[in-house]
PDB file of C-alpha atoms in Angstrom:
ATOM      1  CA  GLU A   1     121.574 140.139 158.442  1.00  0.00           C
ATOM      2  CA  PRO A   2     123.066 138.561 155.319  1.00  0.00           C
ATOM      3  CA  SER A   3     124.191 135.524 157.308  1.00  0.00           C
ATOM      4  CA  ASP A   4     120.631 134.879 158.540  1.00  0.00           C
ATOM      5  CA  TRP A   5     119.303 135.293 155.018  1.00  0.00           C
ATOM      6  CA  CYS A   6     121.887 132.848 153.700  1.00  0.00           C
ATOM      7  CA  ARG A   7     121.030 130.324 156.371  1.00  0.00           C
ATOM      8  CA  LEU A   8     117.311 130.641 155.573  1.00  0.00           C
ATOM      9  CA  ASN A   9     117.940 130.299 151.864  1.00  0.00           C
ATOM     10  CA  ALA A  10     120.168 127.269 152.438  1.00  0.00           C
ATOM     11  CA  ALA A  11     117.511 125.639 154.641  1.00  0.00           C
ATOM     12  CA  GLN A  12     114.834 126.229 152.003  1.00  0.00           C
ATOM     13  CA  SER A  13     117.105 124.828 149.300  1.00  0.00           C
ATOM     14  CA  SER A  14     117.815 121.727 151.395  1.00  0.00           C
ATOM     15  CA  ALA A  15     114.107 121.163 152.037  1.00  0.00           C
ATOM     16  CA  PHE A  16     113.384 121.526 148.316  1.00  0.00           C
ATOM     17  CA  ALA A  17     116.185 119.094 147.477  1.00  0.00           C
ATOM     18  CA  VAL A  18     114.755 116.522 149.899  1.00  0.00           C
ATOM     19  CA  MET A  19     111.289 116.927 148.339  1.00  0.00           C
ATOM     20  CA  VAL A  20     112.689 116.527 144.820  1.00  0.00           C
ATOM     21  CA  THR A  21     114.685 113.460 145.858  1.00  0.00           C
ATOM     22  CA  ALA A  22     111.627 111.869 147.494  1.00  0.00           C
ATOM     23  CA  ALA A  23     109.523 112.547 144.382  1.00  0.00           C
ATOM     24  CA  GLU A  24     112.218 111.090 142.131  1.00  0.00           C
ATOM     25  CA  LEU A  25     112.601 107.993 144.291  1.00  0.00           C
ATOM     26  CA  GLY A  26     108.821 107.586 144.345  1.00  0.00           C
ATOM     27  CA  ALA A  27     108.787 107.725 140.540  1.00  0.00           C
ATOM     28  CA  ASP A  28     111.671 105.233 140.297  1.00  0.00           C
ATOM     29  CA  PHE A  29     109.972 102.711 142.576  1.00  0.00           C
ATOM     30  CA  GLY A  30     106.684 103.329 140.762  1.00  0.00           C
ATOM     31  CA  TRP A  31     108.105 102.506 137.340  1.00  0.00           C
ATOM     32  CA  LEU A  32     109.912  99.441 138.721  1.00  0.00           C
ATOM     33  CA  GLY A  33     106.597  98.348 140.228  1.00  0.00           C
ATOM     34  CA  THR A  34     104.964  98.912 136.854  1.00  0.00           C
ATOM     35  CA  VAL A  35     107.367  96.550 135.070  1.00  0.00           C
ATOM     36  CA  PHE A  36     106.980  93.705 137.562  1.00  0.00           C
ATOM     37  CA  THR A  37     103.211  94.209 137.864  1.00  0.00           C
ATOM     38  CA  LEU A  38     102.796  93.924 134.094  1.00  0.00           C
ATOM     39  CA  VAL A  39     104.709  90.642 134.252  1.00  0.00           C
ATOM     40  CA  TYR A  40     102.279  89.532 136.967  1.00  0.00           C
ATOM     41  CA  PHE A  41      99.336  90.559 134.776  1.00  0.00           C
ATOM     42  CA  LEU A  42     100.578  88.079 132.166  1.00  0.00           C
ATOM     43  CA  SER A  43      99.974  85.151 134.546  1.00  0.00           C
ATOM     44  CA  PRO A  44      96.468  84.363 133.148  1.00  0.00           C
ATOM     45  CA  VAL A  45      97.897  83.834 129.630  1.00  0.00           C
ATOM     46  CA  PRO A  46      98.451  80.043 130.039  1.00  0.00           C
ATOM     47  CA  THR A  47      94.834  79.654 131.222  1.00  0.00           C
ATOM     48  CA  CYS A  48      93.532  81.621 128.233  1.00  0.00           C
ATOM     49  CA  MET A  49      95.728  79.594 125.864  1.00  0.00           C
ATOM     50  CA  ASN A  50      94.258  76.437 127.387  1.00  0.00           C
ATOM     51  CA  VAL A  51      90.746  77.805 126.784  1.00  0.00           C
ATOM     52  CA  VAL A  52      91.532  78.706 123.164  1.00  0.00           C
ATOM     53  CA  LYS A  53      93.195  75.342 122.498  1.00  0.00           C
ATOM     54  CA  SER A  54      90.268  73.359 123.895  1.00  0.00           C
ATOM     55  CA  LYS A  55      87.694  75.877 122.566  1.00  0.00           C
ATOM     56  CA  SER A  56      85.952  75.716 125.941  1.00  0.00           C
ATOM     57  CA  VAL A  57      86.202  77.604 129.245  1.00  0.00           C
ATOM     58  CA  GLN A  58      85.902  74.197 130.965  1.00  0.00           C
ATOM     59  CA  GLU A  59      85.682  74.764 134.728  1.00  0.00           C
ATOM     60  CA  PHE A  60      87.730  77.966 134.723  1.00  0.00           C
ATOM     61  CA  SER A  61      86.114  81.018 136.323  1.00  0.00           C
ATOM     62  CA  ALA A  62      85.951  84.414 134.623  1.00  0.00           C
ATOM     63  CA  PHE A  63      85.436  86.157 137.974  1.00  0.00           C
ATOM     64  CA  PRO A  64      89.137  87.011 138.655  1.00  0.00           C
ATOM     65  CA  TYR A  65      89.453  88.624 135.221  1.00  0.00           C
ATOM     66  CA  ALA A  66      86.213  90.610 135.495  1.00  0.00           C
ATOM     67  CA  MET A  67      87.384  91.792 138.920  1.00  0.00           C
ATOM     68  CA  GLY A  68      90.732  92.673 137.347  1.00  0.00           C
ATOM     69  CA  VAL A  69      89.002  95.005 134.886  1.00  0.00           C
ATOM     70  CA  PHE A  70      86.965  96.577 137.691  1.00  0.00           C
ATOM     71  CA  ASN A  71      89.885  96.949 140.113  1.00  0.00           C
ATOM     72  CA  CYS A  72      92.294  98.417 137.559  1.00  0.00           C
ATOM     73  CA  SER A  73      89.624 100.837 136.297  1.00  0.00           C
ATOM     74  CA  CYS A  74      89.006 102.062 139.859  1.00  0.00           C
ATOM     75  CA  TRP A  75      92.722 102.717 140.305  1.00  0.00           C
ATOM     76  CA  VAL A  76      92.914 104.631 137.017  1.00  0.00           C
ATOM     77  CA  TYR A  77      90.043 106.873 138.129  1.00  0.00           C
ATOM     78  CA  TYR A  78      91.666 107.425 141.540  1.00  0.00           C
ATOM     79  CA  CYS A  79      94.947 108.424 139.889  1.00  0.00           C
ATOM     80  CA  VAL A  80      93.225 110.861 137.515  1.00  0.00           C
ATOM     81  CA  VAL A  81      91.152 112.692 140.158  1.00  0.00           C
ATOM     82  CA  THR A  82      94.069 112.781 142.610  1.00  0.00           C
ATOM     83  CA  MET A  83      96.546 114.233 140.112  1.00  0.00           C
ATOM     84  CA  GLU A  84      93.920 116.783 139.080  1.00  0.00           C
ATOM     85  CA  ALA A  85      93.723 118.022 142.674  1.00  0.00           C
ATOM     86  CA  CYS A  86      97.423 118.050 143.623  1.00  0.00           C
ATOM     87  CA  SER A  87     100.958 117.749 142.281  1.00  0.00           C
ATOM     88  CA  LYS A  88     101.370 114.114 143.408  1.00  0.00           C
ATOM     89  CA  ASP A  89     102.791 111.974 140.611  1.00  0.00           C
ATOM     90  CA  LEU A  90     100.702 108.828 140.183  1.00  0.00           C
ATOM     91  CA  THR A  91     101.580 108.391 136.503  1.00  0.00           C
ATOM     92  CA  PRO A  92     103.149 104.911 136.973  1.00  0.00           C
ATOM     93  CA  ASN A  93     100.036 103.768 138.859  1.00  0.00           C
ATOM     94  CA  MET A  94      97.746 105.139 136.166  1.00  0.00           C
ATOM     95  CA  VAL A  95      99.761 103.559 133.343  1.00  0.00           C
ATOM     96  CA  VAL A  96     100.056 100.086 134.903  1.00  0.00           C
ATOM     97  CA  ASN A  97      96.363  99.956 135.785  1.00  0.00           C
ATOM     98  CA  GLY A  98      95.279 101.331 132.411  1.00  0.00           C
ATOM     99  CA  VAL A  99      97.280  98.636 130.624  1.00  0.00           C
ATOM    100  CA  GLY A 100      96.105  96.085 133.194  1.00  0.00           C
ATOM    101  CA  ALA A 101      92.446  96.932 132.584  1.00  0.00           C
ATOM    102  CA  LEU A 102      92.948  96.347 128.839  1.00  0.00           C
ATOM    103  CA  MET A 103      94.778  93.071 129.462  1.00  0.00           C
ATOM    104  CA  PHE A 104      92.060  91.748 131.762  1.00  0.00           C
ATOM    105  CA  LEU A 105      89.440  92.890 129.257  1.00  0.00           C
ATOM    106  CA  GLY A 106      91.253  90.754 126.693  1.00  0.00           C
ATOM    107  CA  TYR A 107      91.168  87.748 129.027  1.00  0.00           C
ATOM    108  CA  VAL A 108      87.444  88.275 129.626  1.00  0.00           C
ATOM    109  CA  SER A 109      86.898  88.468 125.860  1.00  0.00           C
ATOM    110  CA  VAL A 110      88.504  85.037 125.441  1.00  0.00           C
ATOM    111  CA  PHE A 111      86.083  83.635 128.012  1.00  0.00           C
ATOM    112  CA  LEU A 112      83.116  85.248 126.249  1.00  0.00           C
ATOM    113  CA  VAL A 113      84.135  83.779 122.876  1.00  0.00           C
ATOM    114  CA  TYR A 114      84.444  80.236 124.256  1.00  0.00           C
ATOM    115  CA  ALA A 115      81.802  80.460 126.996  1.00  0.00           C
ATOM    116  CA  GLY A 116      79.361  78.090 125.309  1.00  0.00           C
ATOM    117  CA  SER A 117      76.456  77.370 127.657  1.00  0.00           C
ATOM    118  CA  ARG A 118      78.027  79.650 130.300  1.00  0.00           C
ATOM    119  CA  LEU A 119      77.807  82.731 128.062  1.00  0.00           C
ATOM    120  CA  THR A 120      74.844  84.241 129.929  1.00  0.00           C
ATOM    121  CA  SER A 121      76.418  83.923 133.377  1.00  0.00           C
ATOM    122  CA  ILE A 122      79.800  85.281 132.247  1.00  0.00           C
ATOM    123  CA  LEU A 123      78.163  88.143 130.366  1.00  0.00           C
ATOM    124  CA  ARG A 124      76.096  88.978 133.445  1.00  0.00           C
ATOM    125  CA  LEU A 125      79.277  89.060 135.525  1.00  0.00           C
ATOM    126  CA  VAL A 126      81.023  91.418 133.105  1.00  0.00           C
ATOM    127  CA  LEU A 127      78.029  93.748 132.797  1.00  0.00           C
ATOM    128  CA  THR A 128      77.696  93.862 136.594  1.00  0.00           C
ATOM    129  CA  ALA A 129      81.344  94.925 136.928  1.00  0.00           C
ATOM    130  CA  ILE A 130      80.880  97.623 134.274  1.00  0.00           C
ATOM    131  CA  LEU A 131      77.653  98.860 135.901  1.00  0.00           C
ATOM    132  CA  VAL A 132      79.208  99.111 139.376  1.00  0.00           C
ATOM    133  CA  GLU A 133      82.192 100.987 137.932  1.00  0.00           C
ATOM    134  CA  ALA A 134      79.867 103.385 136.074  1.00  0.00           C
ATOM    135  CA  LEU A 135      77.809 103.978 139.234  1.00  0.00           C
ATOM    136  CA  LEU A 136      80.971 104.693 141.258  1.00  0.00           C
ATOM    137  CA  ILE A 137      82.270 107.222 138.732  1.00  0.00           C
ATOM    138  CA  GLY A 138      78.797 108.733 138.336  1.00  0.00           C
ATOM    139  CA  PHE A 139      78.520 109.139 142.115  1.00  0.00           C
ATOM    140  CA  CYS A 140      81.969 110.735 142.386  1.00  0.00           C
ATOM    141  CA  GLU A 141      81.378 113.099 139.467  1.00  0.00           C
ATOM    142  CA  GLY A 142      77.687 113.907 139.965  1.00  0.00           C
ATOM    143  CA  VAL A 143      77.009 113.688 143.695  1.00  0.00           C
ATOM    144  CA  VAL A 144      80.283 114.085 145.594  1.00  0.00           C
ATOM    145  CA  PRO A 145      81.052 117.655 144.361  1.00  0.00           C
ATOM    146  CA  SER A 146      77.754 118.857 145.859  1.00  0.00           C
ATOM    147  CA  LEU A 147      78.387 117.284 149.260  1.00  0.00           C
ATOM    148  CA  HIS A 148      79.480 119.590 152.063  1.00  0.00           C
ATOM    149  CA  THR A 149      81.556 117.418 154.348  1.00  0.00           C
ATOM    150  CA  GLY A 150      84.985 117.538 155.883  1.00  0.00           C
ATOM    151  CA  PHE A 151      85.637 113.839 155.242  1.00  0.00           C
ATOM    152  CA  GLN A 152      89.182 113.139 154.107  1.00  0.00           C
ATOM    153  CA  TRP A 153      90.723 109.729 153.531  1.00  0.00           C
ATOM    154  CA  GLY A 154      94.418 109.659 154.373  1.00  0.00           C
ATOM    155  CA  THR A 155      96.389 112.132 152.290  1.00  0.00           C
ATOM    156  CA  SER A 156      93.766 112.432 149.541  1.00  0.00           C
ATOM    157  CA  PRO A 157      93.573 116.065 148.366  1.00  0.00           C
ATOM    158  CA  SER A 158      89.867 116.141 147.500  1.00  0.00           C
ATOM    159  CA  LEU A 159      86.580 114.467 148.383  1.00  0.00           C
ATOM    160  CA  LYS A 160      86.477 112.670 145.019  1.00  0.00           C
ATOM    161  CA  SER A 161      89.989 111.389 145.638  1.00  0.00           C
ATOM    162  CA  SER A 162      89.022 110.301 149.168  1.00  0.00           C
ATOM    163  CA  VAL A 163      85.919 108.377 148.049  1.00  0.00           C
ATOM    164  CA  SER A 164      87.603 106.669 145.103  1.00  0.00           C
ATOM    165  CA  GLY A 165      90.756 105.983 147.140  1.00  0.00           C
ATOM    166  CA  LEU A 166      88.851 104.382 150.002  1.00  0.00           C
ATOM    167  CA  THR A 167      86.936 102.293 147.457  1.00  0.00           C
ATOM    168  CA  CYS A 168      90.225 101.048 145.954  1.00  0.00           C
ATOM    169  CA  VAL A 169      91.535 100.078 149.385  1.00  0.00           C
ATOM    170  CA  VAL A 170      88.355  98.181 150.306  1.00  0.00           C
ATOM    171  CA  ILE A 171      88.351  96.305 146.976  1.00  0.00           C
ATOM    172  CA  ASN A 172      92.001  95.290 147.337  1.00  0.00           C
ATOM    173  CA  VAL A 173      91.578  94.164 150.932  1.00  0.00           C
ATOM    174  CA  LEU A 174      88.629  91.998 149.852  1.00  0.00           C
ATOM    175  CA  LEU A 175      90.701  90.532 147.020  1.00  0.00           C
ATOM    176  CA  TYR A 176      93.215  89.285 149.587  1.00  0.00           C
ATOM    177  CA  GLY A 177      90.669  86.597 150.381  1.00  0.00           C
ATOM    178  CA  SER A 178      92.110  84.572 147.483  1.00  0.00           C
ATOM    179  CA  PRO A 179      95.670  84.205 148.838  1.00  0.00           C
ATOM    180  CA  LEU A 180      94.221  83.474 152.285  1.00  0.00           C
ATOM    181  CA  VAL A 181      92.233  80.592 150.793  1.00  0.00           C
ATOM    182  CA  MET A 182      95.395  79.373 149.067  1.00  0.00           C
ATOM    183  CA  MET A 183      97.312  79.466 152.347  1.00  0.00           C
ATOM    184  CA  LYS A 184      94.517  77.537 154.059  1.00  0.00           C
ATOM    185  CA  THR A 185      94.723  74.886 151.326  1.00  0.00           C
ATOM    186  CA  VAL A 186      98.496  74.569 151.832  1.00  0.00           C
ATOM    187  CA  ILE A 187      98.026  74.054 155.571  1.00  0.00           C
ATOM    188  CA  GLN A 188      95.216  71.518 155.101  1.00  0.00           C
ATOM    189  CA  THR A 189      96.978  69.493 152.404  1.00  0.00           C
ATOM    190  CA  ARG A 190     100.455  70.036 153.914  1.00  0.00           C
ATOM    191  CA  SER A 191     101.680  70.579 150.366  1.00  0.00           C
ATOM    192  CA  VAL A 192     102.893  73.674 148.458  1.00  0.00           C
ATOM    193  CA  LYS A 193     101.602  72.252 145.170  1.00  0.00           C
ATOM    194  CA  TYR A 194      98.832  74.852 145.103  1.00  0.00           C
ATOM    195  CA  MET A 195     101.143  77.797 145.885  1.00  0.00           C
ATOM    196  CA  PRO A 196     103.902  78.149 143.228  1.00  0.00           C
ATOM    197  CA  LEU A 197     107.016  79.824 144.612  1.00  0.00           C
ATOM    198  CA  PRO A 198     107.683  82.169 141.626  1.00  0.00           C
ATOM    199  CA  MET A 199     104.246  83.805 141.890  1.00  0.00           C
ATOM    200  CA  SER A 200     104.585  84.184 145.667  1.00  0.00           C
ATOM    201  CA  LEU A 201     108.001  85.802 145.263  1.00  0.00           C
ATOM    202  CA  LEU A 202     106.784  88.068 142.449  1.00  0.00           C
ATOM    203  CA  THR A 203     103.785  89.239 144.452  1.00  0.00           C
ATOM    204  CA  PHE A 204     105.986  89.898 147.475  1.00  0.00           C
ATOM    205  CA  LEU A 205     108.435  91.955 145.377  1.00  0.00           C
ATOM    206  CA  ILE A 206     105.645  93.934 143.710  1.00  0.00           C
ATOM    207  CA  CYS A 207     104.122  94.882 147.064  1.00  0.00           C
ATOM    208  CA  ILE A 208     107.526  96.015 148.360  1.00  0.00           C
ATOM    209  CA  LEU A 209     108.057  98.272 145.334  1.00  0.00           C
ATOM    210  CA  TRP A 210     104.617  99.894 145.501  1.00  0.00           C
ATOM    211  CA  SER A 211     104.898 100.302 149.281  1.00  0.00           C
ATOM    212  CA  ALA A 212     108.212 102.114 148.799  1.00  0.00           C
ATOM    213  CA  GLN A 213     106.589 104.391 146.241  1.00  0.00           C
ATOM    214  CA  ALA A 214     103.728 105.090 148.657  1.00  0.00           C
ATOM    215  CA  VAL A 215     106.194 106.117 151.374  1.00  0.00           C
ATOM    216  CA  PHE A 216     108.078 108.544 149.142  1.00  0.00           C
ATOM    217  CA  ILE A 217     104.990 110.176 147.610  1.00  0.00           C
ATOM    218  CA  GLN A 218     103.068 109.938 150.912  1.00  0.00           C
ATOM    219  CA  ASP A 219      99.998 108.141 149.578  1.00  0.00           C
ATOM    220  CA  VAL A 220      98.016 106.095 152.105  1.00  0.00           C
ATOM    221  CA  THR A 221      95.715 104.643 149.442  1.00  0.00           C
ATOM    222  CA  VAL A 222      98.619 103.051 147.585  1.00  0.00           C
ATOM    223  CA  GLY A 223     100.369 102.098 150.816  1.00  0.00           C
ATOM    224  CA  ILE A 224      97.740 100.188 152.803  1.00  0.00           C
ATOM    225  CA  PRO A 225      96.929  97.388 150.291  1.00  0.00           C
ATOM    226  CA  ASN A 226     100.599  96.867 149.489  1.00  0.00           C
ATOM    227  CA  VAL A 227     101.770  96.778 153.112  1.00  0.00           C
ATOM    228  CA  LEU A 228      99.104  94.136 153.711  1.00  0.00           C
ATOM    229  CA  GLY A 229     100.402  92.385 150.605  1.00  0.00           C
ATOM    230  CA  ILE A 230     103.927  92.335 152.072  1.00  0.00           C
ATOM    231  CA  ILE A 231     102.602  90.733 155.259  1.00  0.00           C
ATOM    232  CA  LEU A 232     100.630  88.110 153.317  1.00  0.00           C
ATOM    233  CA  GLY A 233     103.556  87.529 150.954  1.00  0.00           C
ATOM    234  CA  ALA A 234     105.937  86.975 153.844  1.00  0.00           C
ATOM    235  CA  ALA A 235     103.455  84.546 155.419  1.00  0.00           C
ATOM    236  CA  GLN A 236     103.222  82.629 152.128  1.00  0.00           C
ATOM    237  CA  LEU A 237     107.008  82.351 151.883  1.00  0.00           C
ATOM    238  CA  VAL A 238     107.220  81.098 155.467  1.00  0.00           C
ATOM    239  CA  LEU A 239     104.532  78.506 154.721  1.00  0.00           C
ATOM    240  CA  TYR A 240     106.368  77.474 151.571  1.00  0.00           C
ATOM    241  CA  ALA A 241     109.655  77.034 153.446  1.00  0.00           C
ATOM    242  CA  PHE A 242     107.949  74.956 156.148  1.00  0.00           C
ATOM    243  CA  TYR A 243     105.725  72.682 154.029  1.00  0.00           C
ATOM    244  CA  CYS A 244     108.202  72.387 151.178  1.00  0.00           C
ATOM    245  CA  ARG A 245     110.606  70.521 153.477  1.00  0.00           C
ATOM    246  CA  GLU A 246     107.815  68.521 155.071  1.00  0.00           C
ATOM    247  CA  SER A 247     106.085  67.380 151.870  1.00  0.00           C
ATOM    248  CA  GLY A 248     109.175  67.121 149.683  1.00  0.00           C
ATOM    249  CA  ASP A 249     107.688  69.461 147.059  1.00  0.00           C
ATOM    250  CA  ALA A 250     110.886  71.455 146.635  1.00  0.00           C
ATOM    251  CA  SER A 251     110.642  71.005 142.887  1.00  0.00           C
ATOM    252  CA  VAL A 252     107.409  72.967 142.735  1.00  0.00           C
ATOM    253  CA  MET A 253     108.609  76.078 140.953  1.00  0.00           C
TER     254      MET A 253
END
């Protein structure tokens, strides 16, 4: 009957409209996340300026920046292989991590130029990060396609996407060790001096934006690290509110 056909067509149109709206909202949150994440990626600039001014890396560690290159590169690869296998739009994620990888590479370069006696150790760290990244990509491109397994990570559309996505999640979960150490320091010293409020707020906001994107595009790999980031960010803000009043460090901004 025409009425049944019209109802079916209307239902299909509504479902399509919902899908389009979700995709558009995912893209909007993704690009907002990109802007704020790039601002966050600028946070090492004062440290690098200090290194250049003093012409020495002093006691600063190059590890966070080498890990930044590695982490961002892993995310770029995940985005590429995932978009190759399905219509999911991870363009904002690919762009922000591609730019981030270049920015962290620039920070590492500053450390290499002014490494002095620490040149060998910093160079070893950088080469290790590059080697591990190359091995991961080599494994995904050379070995994974020949594997016959039904393993699937979350909503990943292919085995390569599953392996690289799970790797990204594990890396990001491990990197949360740093804010946990910072929170421990705040509790031990009963001071928020070591946990600046702007960075805590920025990190919290970034995780909210990427989590929203993950919900709309239905991507578990993007979602898990950022949901954990929201929880950690909220805990940091609670700690700040508590110890800021207690230690009188309200001016720490």
